[in-house]
Amino acid sequence: MTKPIFGVIADDLTGGMETAAMLIAAGIDCGFVTDPDLVASLGDSPAIVVAQKTRVISADQAVAKTESAARALLARGARQIFFKYCATFDSTDRGNIGPVSDLLMQLSGAEYTAFCPASPALRRTVYNGHLFLGAELISESPKRNDPLTPMTDPDLVRVLQRQTPTKVGLLAHPLLDAGLDHLKRAIAEEAARGVRYFIADTIYDRDLAMLAALTSDWKLMTGNATIVQHYPEIWRTQGLIPTAKTRPSLPAVGGAGVVLAGSCAERTLEQLAEFEKRHPVLRIDLLKAGGVESMVAAALDWARPRLENGPVGIATSESYAAVNLAQQRYGREGAAQLAESILGRLAVSLRSAGVRRFVVAGGETSGSIVDHLGIRRLRVGPYGGPGIGTAVTEEDDPVALCLKSGKLGPVDLFTRTLESMLHPEGAN
């Protein structure tokens, strides 16, 4: 069995699917699983993505789940491990980016690694170690109010250093402009002083290309999916993979279509409002929630007759103010778990009712729904846009899924994606 050259460990399913989709669009065969035990059964794909719901669970749990994924990929002989997290570096002072990276350094035997969350095309940039969303520091953006991972410090060197005993440094932008040889010398000098982690300034796409060239032979790299787009051409130049293959397409999937939204991001709320212009949407108020069973039953009763006339939407998404009220009643984690449980169990009931096309908004929501549906392996389609991944299950009666980052995607994404699943091209 051929050893993979690239093993990705993603801390949520939306990001993992986006990464796989980028590789597939570049002509790289890429396996995608949610269960590390399936890694050994995959074929000769040069890239494998293991996506698990580890972003906001406890650091100890995230480390344990990541260890299973890393050991499975390393047992397959993965040449490089890539830890994928969000462009907004979603984490808290307890983790999970730092503790997971500490583990991966140990398991991979890496001497050092870099952190590249940036997505310049989406105006997620890092300068002097500070993370910007557009013209705003992340601490002055809506991310400061995130219900699970509020980002109140824009200095990623400080943010990461609070999560790890490993010494954190900076690859400042002048170093990237100075060229590859200069970068390598600077890293060697800093490593001699004990620095093992490097936050990478990244403003332009050319910075991503430079960082990809720098890190393509490293045992461990970490970052957002955007840098991954720059690796395939390097691998081809190095003779590690053949010339690009034709972009594969996904099969058409019929059956009823549903949007399930749990994200509270402003973009998801806009997408729901746009979807509601043409399709009915049920908004579940967690403050009025009874038992999970009764809420799922009520939502299913609402959806069944409407599905005969086309797609519907069901959402626990709310404004940050409404989320704060729910958190006051249930606690921060309790409110999130309640919403995820309702939507996850509802997805199971909807599948039994004939739904075969799902668009899911929110990384945590996506993980919960895929877990509830018992999906462990997916065939991913080529890249359809930032934060968006489309896939089908590998079974006789397939289900089509679009797992979307809450913050991303065009405003008409929901309707357009559900319609695209009906056609052979299938991936946005």
Tab-separated table of C-alpha atoms in Angstrom:
chain	number	residue	atom	x	y	z
A	1	MET	CA	0.000	0.000	0.000
A	2	THR	CA	1.357	3.423	-0.994
A	3	LYS	CA	2.291	5.740	1.859
A	4	PRO	CA	0.370	9.038	1.892
A	5	ILE	CA	2.443	12.172	1.527
A	6	PHE	CA	-0.040	14.350	3.405
A	7	GLY	CA	-2.088	13.496	6.478
A	8	VAL	CA	-4.537	16.169	7.634
A	9	ILE	CA	-6.043	16.323	11.115
A	10	ALA	CA	-8.917	18.830	11.153
A	11	ASP	CA	-10.519	20.155	14.326
A	12	ASP	CA	-13.973	20.295	12.749
A	13	LEU	CA	-15.760	18.734	9.811
A	14	THR	CA	-16.336	21.883	7.767
A	15	GLY	CA	-12.642	22.717	7.739
A	16	GLY	CA	-11.645	19.142	7.061
A	17	MET	CA	-14.013	18.891	4.135
A	18	GLU	CA	-12.836	22.237	2.750
A	19	THR	CA	-9.232	21.019	2.892
A	20	ALA	CA	-10.074	17.755	1.150
A	21	ALA	CA	-12.036	19.661	-1.495
A	22	MET	CA	-9.044	21.902	-2.231
A	23	LEU	CA	-6.784	18.906	-2.720
A	24	ILE	CA	-9.337	17.163	-4.932
A	25	ALA	CA	-9.741	20.309	-7.047
A	26	ALA	CA	-5.970	20.261	-7.546
A	27	GLY	CA	-6.145	16.718	-8.879
A	28	ILE	CA	-5.067	14.978	-5.668
A	29	ASP	CA	-6.951	11.846	-4.628
A	30	CYS	CA	-7.955	12.444	-1.030
A	31	GLY	CA	-9.658	10.121	1.402
A	32	PHE	CA	-11.967	11.630	4.023
A	33	VAL	CA	-12.982	9.938	7.269
A	34	THR	CA	-14.324	10.972	10.646
A	35	ASP	CA	-13.110	7.821	12.390
A	36	PRO	CA	-9.337	7.231	12.684
A	37	ASP	CA	-9.959	3.471	12.702
A	38	LEU	CA	-10.875	3.728	9.008
A	39	VAL	CA	-7.521	5.202	7.963
A	40	ALA	CA	-5.950	1.761	7.653
A	41	SER	CA	-8.688	0.652	5.246
A	42	LEU	CA	-8.269	3.531	2.781
A	43	GLY	CA	-6.632	2.887	-0.585
A	44	ASP	CA	-3.559	4.457	-2.119
A	45	SER	CA	-4.658	8.089	-1.853
A	46	PRO	CA	-1.675	10.440	-1.523
A	47	ALA	CA	-3.673	12.553	0.948
A	48	ILE	CA	-5.955	11.579	3.816
A	49	VAL	CA	-8.113	13.872	5.956
A	50	VAL	CA	-9.300	12.845	9.409
A	51	ALA	CA	-11.901	15.366	10.565
A	52	GLN	CA	-13.144	15.268	14.143
A	53	LYS	CA	-15.164	17.579	16.354
A	54	THR	CA	-12.344	18.741	18.655
A	55	ARG	CA	-12.331	22.545	18.439
A	56	VAL	CA	-14.370	23.374	21.541
A	57	ILE	CA	-14.305	20.197	23.620
A	58	SER	CA	-11.969	20.055	26.611
A	59	ALA	CA	-8.257	20.173	25.832
A	60	ASP	CA	-7.723	16.698	27.309
A	61	GLN	CA	-10.431	15.245	25.068
A	62	ALA	CA	-9.102	17.074	22.020
A	63	VAL	CA	-5.605	15.747	22.646
A	64	ALA	CA	-6.882	12.186	23.069
A	65	LYS	CA	-8.925	12.261	19.854
A	66	THR	CA	-6.080	13.905	17.956
A	67	GLU	CA	-3.661	11.267	19.181
A	68	SER	CA	-5.829	8.535	17.679
A	69	ALA	CA	-5.897	10.341	14.339
A	70	ALA	CA	-2.173	11.089	14.339
A	71	ARG	CA	-1.155	7.554	15.238
A	72	ALA	CA	-3.382	6.172	12.487
A	73	LEU	CA	-1.863	8.497	9.879
A	74	LEU	CA	1.691	7.876	11.035
A	75	ALA	CA	1.063	4.121	11.012
A	76	ARG	CA	0.172	4.509	7.331
A	77	GLY	CA	3.532	6.238	6.848
A	78	ALA	CA	2.280	9.787	6.298
A	79	ARG	CA	5.194	11.938	5.175
A	80	GLN	CA	3.773	15.110	6.728
A	81	ILE	CA	1.076	15.837	9.299
A	82	PHE	CA	-0.997	18.996	8.830
A	83	PHE	CA	-3.135	20.275	11.725
A	84	LYS	CA	-6.034	22.269	10.295
A	85	TYR	CA	-7.863	24.901	12.376
A	86	CYS	CA	-9.928	28.009	11.709
A	87	ALA	CA	-8.738	31.216	10.025
A	88	THR	CA	-9.823	33.073	13.166
A	89	PHE	CA	-7.601	30.848	15.365
A	90	ASP	CA	-10.634	29.823	17.436
A	91	SER	CA	-9.402	28.776	20.861
A	92	THR	CA	-9.305	29.804	24.509
A	93	ASP	CA	-6.523	30.186	27.058
A	94	ARG	CA	-7.104	26.506	27.971
A	95	GLY	CA	-6.551	25.388	24.359
A	96	ASN	CA	-7.053	23.604	22.118
A	97	ILE	CA	-4.533	24.660	19.478
A	98	GLY	CA	-1.556	24.703	21.839
A	99	PRO	CA	-2.080	21.347	23.579
A	100	VAL	CA	-2.878	19.577	20.304
A	101	SER	CA	0.216	21.033	18.648
A	102	ASP	CA	2.361	19.935	21.612
A	103	LEU	CA	1.135	16.382	21.111
A	104	LEU	CA	1.689	16.441	17.345
A	105	MET	CA	5.232	17.762	17.786
A	106	GLN	CA	5.996	14.830	20.046
A	107	LEU	CA	4.397	12.170	17.853
A	108	SER	CA	5.778	13.452	14.547
A	109	GLY	CA	9.283	14.117	15.848
A	110	ALA	CA	9.205	17.637	14.378
A	111	GLU	CA	11.900	20.047	15.526
A	112	TYR	CA	9.610	23.070	15.080
A	113	THR	CA	6.469	24.129	13.276
A	114	ALA	CA	4.633	27.217	12.075
A	115	PHE	CA	1.107	28.540	12.524
A	116	CYS	CA	-0.555	30.024	9.461
A	117	PRO	CA	-4.277	30.704	10.043
A	118	ALA	CA	-4.516	33.439	7.411
A	119	SER	CA	-6.820	33.537	4.403
A	120	PRO	CA	-5.836	36.673	2.452
A	121	ALA	CA	-8.616	36.250	-0.125
A	122	LEU	CA	-11.120	36.539	2.727
A	123	ARG	CA	-9.135	39.346	4.370
A	124	ARG	CA	-8.106	37.182	7.303
A	125	THR	CA	-4.509	38.348	7.644
A	126	VAL	CA	-1.692	38.356	10.188
A	127	TYR	CA	0.721	41.267	10.546
A	128	ASN	CA	3.272	41.706	13.339
A	129	GLY	CA	1.665	38.631	14.834
A	130	HIS	CA	-1.727	40.331	15.078
A	131	LEU	CA	-4.789	38.775	13.478
A	132	PHE	CA	-7.038	41.029	11.391
A	133	LEU	CA	-10.518	40.487	9.965
A	134	GLY	CA	-10.548	42.988	7.157
A	135	ALA	CA	-9.371	46.308	8.570
A	136	GLU	CA	-10.299	45.342	12.138
A	137	LEU	CA	-8.223	43.576	14.722
A	138	ILE	CA	-9.978	40.339	15.577
A	139	SER	CA	-10.553	41.692	19.092
A	140	GLU	CA	-12.612	44.537	17.616
A	141	SER	CA	-14.576	42.339	15.194
A	142	PRO	CA	-17.761	40.314	15.824
A	143	LYS	CA	-15.482	37.412	16.848
A	144	ARG	CA	-15.022	39.119	20.200
A	145	ASN	CA	-18.602	38.026	20.968
A	146	ASP	CA	-18.268	34.420	19.811
A	147	PRO	CA	-20.381	32.300	22.174
A	148	LEU	CA	-17.727	29.569	22.557
A	149	THR	CA	-14.342	30.992	21.566
A	150	PRO	CA	-14.422	34.781	21.980
A	151	MET	CA	-11.246	36.273	20.514
A	152	THR	CA	-10.371	39.276	22.684
A	153	ASP	CA	-6.590	39.341	22.144
A	154	PRO	CA	-5.339	39.950	18.571
A	155	ASP	CA	-1.699	39.045	19.329
A	156	LEU	CA	-1.430	35.400	18.293
A	157	VAL	CA	2.012	35.022	19.857
A	158	ARG	CA	0.437	35.873	23.223
A	159	VAL	CA	-2.678	33.800	22.526
A	160	LEU	CA	-0.700	30.678	21.676
A	161	GLN	CA	1.879	31.185	24.430
A	162	ARG	CA	-0.893	31.088	27.051
A	163	GLN	CA	-1.839	27.632	25.780
A	164	THR	CA	1.564	25.958	25.723
A	165	PRO	CA	4.894	25.749	27.590
A	166	THR	CA	6.627	25.650	24.189
A	167	LYS	CA	8.369	28.915	23.315
A	168	VAL	CA	6.497	30.892	20.648
A	169	GLY	CA	8.120	33.323	18.193
A	170	LEU	CA	7.194	35.308	15.093
A	171	LEU	CA	8.016	35.068	11.413
A	172	ALA	CA	7.597	38.756	10.646
A	173	HIS	CA	6.585	39.888	7.193
A	174	PRO	CA	9.989	41.356	6.222
A	175	LEU	CA	11.418	37.841	6.631
A	176	LEU	CA	8.929	36.433	4.136
A	177	ASP	CA	9.749	39.197	1.655
A	178	ALA	CA	13.467	38.509	2.057
A	179	GLY	CA	13.172	35.068	0.490
A	180	LEU	CA	13.376	31.373	1.315
A	181	ASP	CA	17.069	31.207	2.260
A	182	HIS	CA	16.720	34.148	4.631
A	183	LEU	CA	13.666	32.539	6.223
A	184	LYS	CA	15.493	29.258	6.785
A	185	ARG	CA	18.439	31.024	8.432
A	186	ALA	CA	16.154	33.048	10.698
A	187	ILE	CA	14.290	29.932	11.819
A	188	ALA	CA	17.542	28.105	12.541
A	189	GLU	CA	18.738	31.037	14.643
A	190	GLU	CA	15.496	31.252	16.593
A	191	ALA	CA	15.388	27.481	17.075
A	192	ALA	CA	18.890	27.665	18.565
A	193	ARG	CA	17.387	30.052	21.153
A	194	GLY	CA	14.676	27.564	22.030
A	195	VAL	CA	11.812	28.800	19.838
A	196	ARG	CA	9.801	25.874	18.483
A	197	TYR	CA	6.557	27.546	17.393
A	198	PHE	CA	6.394	30.353	14.839
A	199	ILE	CA	3.350	32.542	14.196
A	200	ALA	CA	3.630	33.452	10.509
A	201	ASP	CA	2.775	36.910	9.251
A	202	THR	CA	0.642	36.465	6.142
A	203	ILE	CA	-0.850	39.363	4.173
A	204	TYR	CA	-0.833	38.270	0.543
A	205	ASP	CA	-1.316	35.013	-1.322
A	206	ARG	CA	2.362	35.127	-2.243
A	207	ASP	CA	3.094	34.850	1.491
A	208	LEU	CA	1.169	31.574	1.577
A	209	ALA	CA	3.204	30.348	-1.399
A	210	MET	CA	6.433	31.251	0.372
A	211	LEU	CA	5.362	29.480	3.561
A	212	ALA	CA	4.333	26.410	1.583
A	213	ALA	CA	7.765	26.294	-0.062
A	214	LEU	CA	9.378	26.676	3.363
A	215	THR	CA	7.347	23.955	5.068
A	216	SER	CA	6.670	21.364	2.346
A	217	ASP	CA	9.329	19.041	3.800
A	218	TRP	CA	8.528	19.636	7.478
A	219	LYS	CA	7.200	16.743	9.518
A	220	LEU	CA	4.467	18.962	10.971
A	221	MET	CA	2.706	22.059	9.708
A	222	THR	CA	-0.372	23.815	11.060
A	223	GLY	CA	-2.805	26.347	9.687
A	224	ASN	CA	-5.939	27.126	7.771
A	225	ALA	CA	-6.850	25.295	4.559
A	226	THR	CA	-5.670	28.110	2.279
A	227	ILE	CA	-1.985	27.235	2.477
A	228	VAL	CA	-2.796	23.653	1.445
A	229	GLN	CA	-3.665	24.852	-2.078
A	230	HIS	CA	0.008	25.657	-2.625
A	231	TYR	CA	1.415	22.208	-1.798
A	232	PRO	CA	0.303	20.093	-4.809
A	233	GLU	CA	2.443	21.966	-7.332
A	234	ILE	CA	5.436	21.640	-5.010
A	235	TRP	CA	4.818	17.901	-4.696
A	236	ARG	CA	4.693	17.597	-8.484
A	237	THR	CA	7.922	19.527	-8.853
A	238	GLN	CA	9.506	17.180	-6.312
A	239	GLY	CA	8.209	14.160	-8.222
A	240	LEU	CA	6.074	12.979	-5.295
A	241	ILE	CA	2.850	12.852	-7.322
A	242	PRO	CA	2.038	12.631	-11.032
A	243	THR	CA	0.523	15.386	-13.133
A	244	ALA	CA	-2.946	16.589	-12.194
A	245	LYS	CA	-5.888	14.309	-12.791
A	246	THR	CA	-9.262	15.414	-14.105
A	247	ARG	CA	-11.478	16.973	-11.450
A	248	PRO	CA	-13.884	14.292	-10.235
A	249	SER	CA	-17.575	15.081	-9.879
A	250	LEU	CA	-20.109	13.878	-7.363
A	251	PRO	CA	-23.147	11.827	-8.371
A	252	ALA	CA	-26.586	13.373	-8.366
A	253	VAL	CA	-28.677	12.770	-5.255
A	254	GLY	CA	-32.449	13.134	-5.208
A	255	GLY	CA	-34.861	13.125	-2.315
A	256	ALA	CA	-36.028	15.960	-0.109
A	257	GLY	CA	-33.712	18.793	0.894
A	258	VAL	CA	-33.229	20.523	4.246
A	259	VAL	CA	-31.102	23.322	5.691
A	260	LEU	CA	-30.072	22.784	9.320
A	261	ALA	CA	-28.430	25.857	10.850
A	262	GLY	CA	-26.830	26.067	14.259
A	263	SER	CA	-24.259	28.796	13.634
A	264	CYS	CA	-24.876	32.232	15.136
A	265	ALA	CA	-22.518	33.980	12.728
A	266	GLU	CA	-23.865	37.053	10.969
A	267	ARG	CA	-23.340	35.442	7.558
A	268	THR	CA	-25.461	32.418	8.475
A	269	LEU	CA	-28.272	34.693	9.694
A	270	GLU	CA	-28.104	36.533	6.353
A	271	GLN	CA	-28.194	33.248	4.447
A	272	LEU	CA	-31.227	32.091	6.414
A	273	ALA	CA	-33.040	35.336	5.656
A	274	GLU	CA	-32.294	34.931	1.949
A	275	PHE	CA	-33.406	31.288	1.959
A	276	GLU	CA	-36.652	32.256	3.698
A	277	LYS	CA	-37.645	34.444	0.763
A	278	ARG	CA	-38.423	31.257	-1.186
A	279	HIS	CA	-38.721	28.498	1.418
A	280	PRO	CA	-40.267	28.062	4.883
A	281	VAL	CA	-37.930	28.288	7.885
A	282	LEU	CA	-38.631	27.085	11.436
A	283	ARG	CA	-36.634	28.863	14.126
A	284	ILE	CA	-36.333	26.914	17.359
A	285	ASP	CA	-36.210	29.137	20.449
A	286	LEU	CA	-33.967	27.449	23.007
A	287	LEU	CA	-35.424	29.626	25.765
A	288	LYS	CA	-38.820	28.061	25.113
A	289	ALA	CA	-37.440	24.598	24.663
A	290	GLY	CA	-39.027	21.677	26.444
A	291	GLY	CA	-37.429	18.272	26.284
A	292	VAL	CA	-35.267	17.427	23.287
A	293	GLU	CA	-37.627	14.636	22.243
A	294	SER	CA	-40.662	16.930	22.180
A	295	MET	CA	-38.800	19.621	20.268
A	296	VAL	CA	-37.571	17.152	17.661
A	297	ALA	CA	-41.077	15.718	17.295
A	298	ALA	CA	-42.608	19.193	16.902
A	299	ALA	CA	-40.027	20.215	14.299
A	300	LEU	CA	-40.548	16.969	12.371
A	301	ASP	CA	-44.331	17.493	12.399
A	302	TRP	CA	-43.750	20.992	11.032
A	303	ALA	CA	-41.358	19.817	8.309
A	304	ARG	CA	-43.088	16.707	6.923
A	305	PRO	CA	-45.997	18.329	5.059
A	306	ARG	CA	-43.826	21.186	3.800
A	307	LEU	CA	-41.138	18.901	2.353
A	308	GLU	CA	-43.639	17.791	-0.265
A	309	ASN	CA	-43.414	21.282	-1.778
A	310	GLY	CA	-39.638	21.732	-1.679
A	311	PRO	CA	-36.742	22.369	0.712
A	312	VAL	CA	-37.227	23.739	4.223
A	313	GLY	CA	-34.941	25.258	6.819
A	314	ILE	CA	-34.748	24.537	10.552
A	315	ALA	CA	-32.492	26.666	12.725
A	316	THR	CA	-31.363	27.210	16.274
A	317	SER	CA	-29.289	30.144	14.980
A	318	GLU	CA	-29.849	33.385	16.864
A	319	SER	CA	-28.238	36.760	17.376
A	320	TYR	CA	-25.394	36.972	19.879
A	321	ALA	CA	-27.735	38.754	22.319
A	322	ALA	CA	-30.219	35.865	22.193
A	323	VAL	CA	-27.380	33.352	22.555
A	324	ASN	CA	-26.205	35.165	25.684
A	325	LEU	CA	-29.666	34.742	27.205
A	326	ALA	CA	-29.624	31.032	26.417
A	327	GLN	CA	-26.170	30.730	27.957
A	328	GLN	CA	-27.373	32.429	31.116
A	329	ARG	CA	-30.032	29.737	31.467
A	330	TYR	CA	-28.135	26.641	30.339
A	331	GLY	CA	-24.469	27.651	30.643
A	332	ARG	CA	-22.129	28.220	27.709
A	333	GLU	CA	-21.548	24.565	26.930
A	334	GLY	CA	-25.066	23.544	27.899
A	335	ALA	CA	-26.697	25.906	25.407
A	336	ALA	CA	-24.462	24.654	22.594
A	337	GLN	CA	-25.056	21.014	23.476
A	338	LEU	CA	-28.823	21.532	23.576
A	339	ALA	CA	-28.872	23.089	20.094
A	340	GLU	CA	-26.565	20.413	18.662
A	341	SER	CA	-28.600	17.592	20.218
A	342	ILE	CA	-31.855	18.936	18.791
A	343	LEU	CA	-30.472	19.345	15.267
A	344	GLY	CA	-28.526	16.077	15.356
A	345	ARG	CA	-31.493	13.990	16.418
A	346	LEU	CA	-33.727	15.868	14.016
A	347	ALA	CA	-31.361	14.976	11.149
A	348	VAL	CA	-31.827	11.279	11.951
A	349	SER	CA	-35.627	11.641	11.916
A	350	LEU	CA	-35.525	13.654	8.693
A	351	ARG	CA	-33.409	11.019	6.976
A	352	SER	CA	-36.004	8.408	7.963
A	353	ALA	CA	-38.644	10.722	6.485
A	354	GLY	CA	-36.915	10.723	3.094
A	355	VAL	CA	-34.506	13.662	3.295
A	356	ARG	CA	-31.360	12.927	1.275
A	357	ARG	CA	-29.949	16.413	0.745
A	358	PHE	CA	-28.615	18.309	3.778
A	359	VAL	CA	-27.003	21.737	3.958
A	360	VAL	CA	-25.576	22.283	7.435
A	361	ALA	CA	-24.372	25.667	8.716
A	362	GLY	CA	-21.767	25.707	11.473
A	363	GLY	CA	-18.728	23.609	12.261
A	364	GLU	CA	-19.962	22.278	15.597
A	365	THR	CA	-23.433	21.667	14.177
A	366	SER	CA	-21.912	19.768	11.239
A	367	GLY	CA	-19.962	17.519	13.577
A	368	SER	CA	-23.022	16.766	15.666
A	369	ILE	CA	-25.211	15.953	12.665
A	370	VAL	CA	-22.632	13.701	11.003
A	371	ASP	CA	-22.119	11.905	14.328
A	372	HIS	CA	-25.862	11.402	14.814
A	373	LEU	CA	-26.240	10.106	11.265
A	374	GLY	CA	-23.458	7.595	11.904
A	375	ILE	CA	-21.413	8.789	8.927
A	376	ARG	CA	-17.749	7.784	9.143
A	377	ARG	CA	-16.539	8.129	5.566
A	378	LEU	CA	-17.427	10.516	2.734
A	379	ARG	CA	-16.645	11.049	-0.918
A	380	VAL	CA	-15.787	14.736	-1.162
A	381	GLY	CA	-16.306	16.877	-4.259
A	382	PRO	CA	-13.914	19.509	-5.617
A	383	TYR	CA	-13.597	22.897	-3.931
A	384	GLY	CA	-16.723	25.020	-4.158
A	385	GLY	CA	-15.634	28.135	-2.286
A	386	PRO	CA	-14.237	29.294	1.082
A	387	GLY	CA	-15.583	27.415	4.065
A	388	ILE	CA	-17.759	25.116	1.957
A	389	GLY	CA	-17.470	21.386	1.385
A	390	THR	CA	-19.858	19.096	-0.474
A	391	ALA	CA	-19.840	15.308	-0.271
A	392	VAL	CA	-21.924	12.158	-0.602
A	393	THR	CA	-21.991	9.063	1.551
A	394	GLU	CA	-20.604	5.873	0.040
A	395	GLU	CA	-23.656	3.620	0.277
A	396	ASP	CA	-26.470	2.224	-1.890
A	397	ASP	CA	-28.903	4.950	-0.764
A	398	PRO	CA	-26.539	7.957	-0.638
A	399	VAL	CA	-27.001	11.173	1.273
A	400	ALA	CA	-25.581	14.451	-0.048
A	401	LEU	CA	-24.101	16.857	2.472
A	402	CYS	CA	-22.843	20.409	2.328
A	403	LEU	CA	-21.048	21.322	5.544
A	404	LYS	CA	-20.529	25.058	5.741
A	405	SER	CA	-18.517	27.268	8.052
A	406	GLY	CA	-20.907	29.623	9.819
A	407	LYS	CA	-18.997	32.739	8.827
A	408	LEU	CA	-18.568	32.024	5.121
A	409	GLY	CA	-20.351	31.457	1.823
A	410	PRO	CA	-22.456	33.583	-0.557
A	411	VAL	CA	-25.784	34.804	0.708
A	412	ASP	CA	-27.739	32.515	-1.667
A	413	LEU	CA	-25.707	29.424	-0.753
A	414	PHE	CA	-28.524	27.359	0.756
A	415	THR	CA	-30.901	27.292	-2.219
A	416	ARG	CA	-28.126	27.086	-4.811
A	417	THR	CA	-26.394	24.168	-3.107
A	418	LEU	CA	-29.548	22.126	-2.576
A	419	GLU	CA	-30.364	22.544	-6.265
A	420	SER	CA	-26.825	21.609	-7.338
A	421	MET	CA	-27.069	18.293	-5.497
A	422	LEU	CA	-29.728	17.188	-7.974
A	423	HIS	CA	-27.250	17.312	-10.853
A	424	PRO	CA	-24.136	15.219	-11.617
A	425	GLU	CA	-21.706	18.070	-11.099
A	426	GLY	CA	-23.021	18.176	-7.528
A	427	ALA	CA	-20.229	20.200	-5.912
A	428	ASN	CA	-20.994	23.945	-5.874
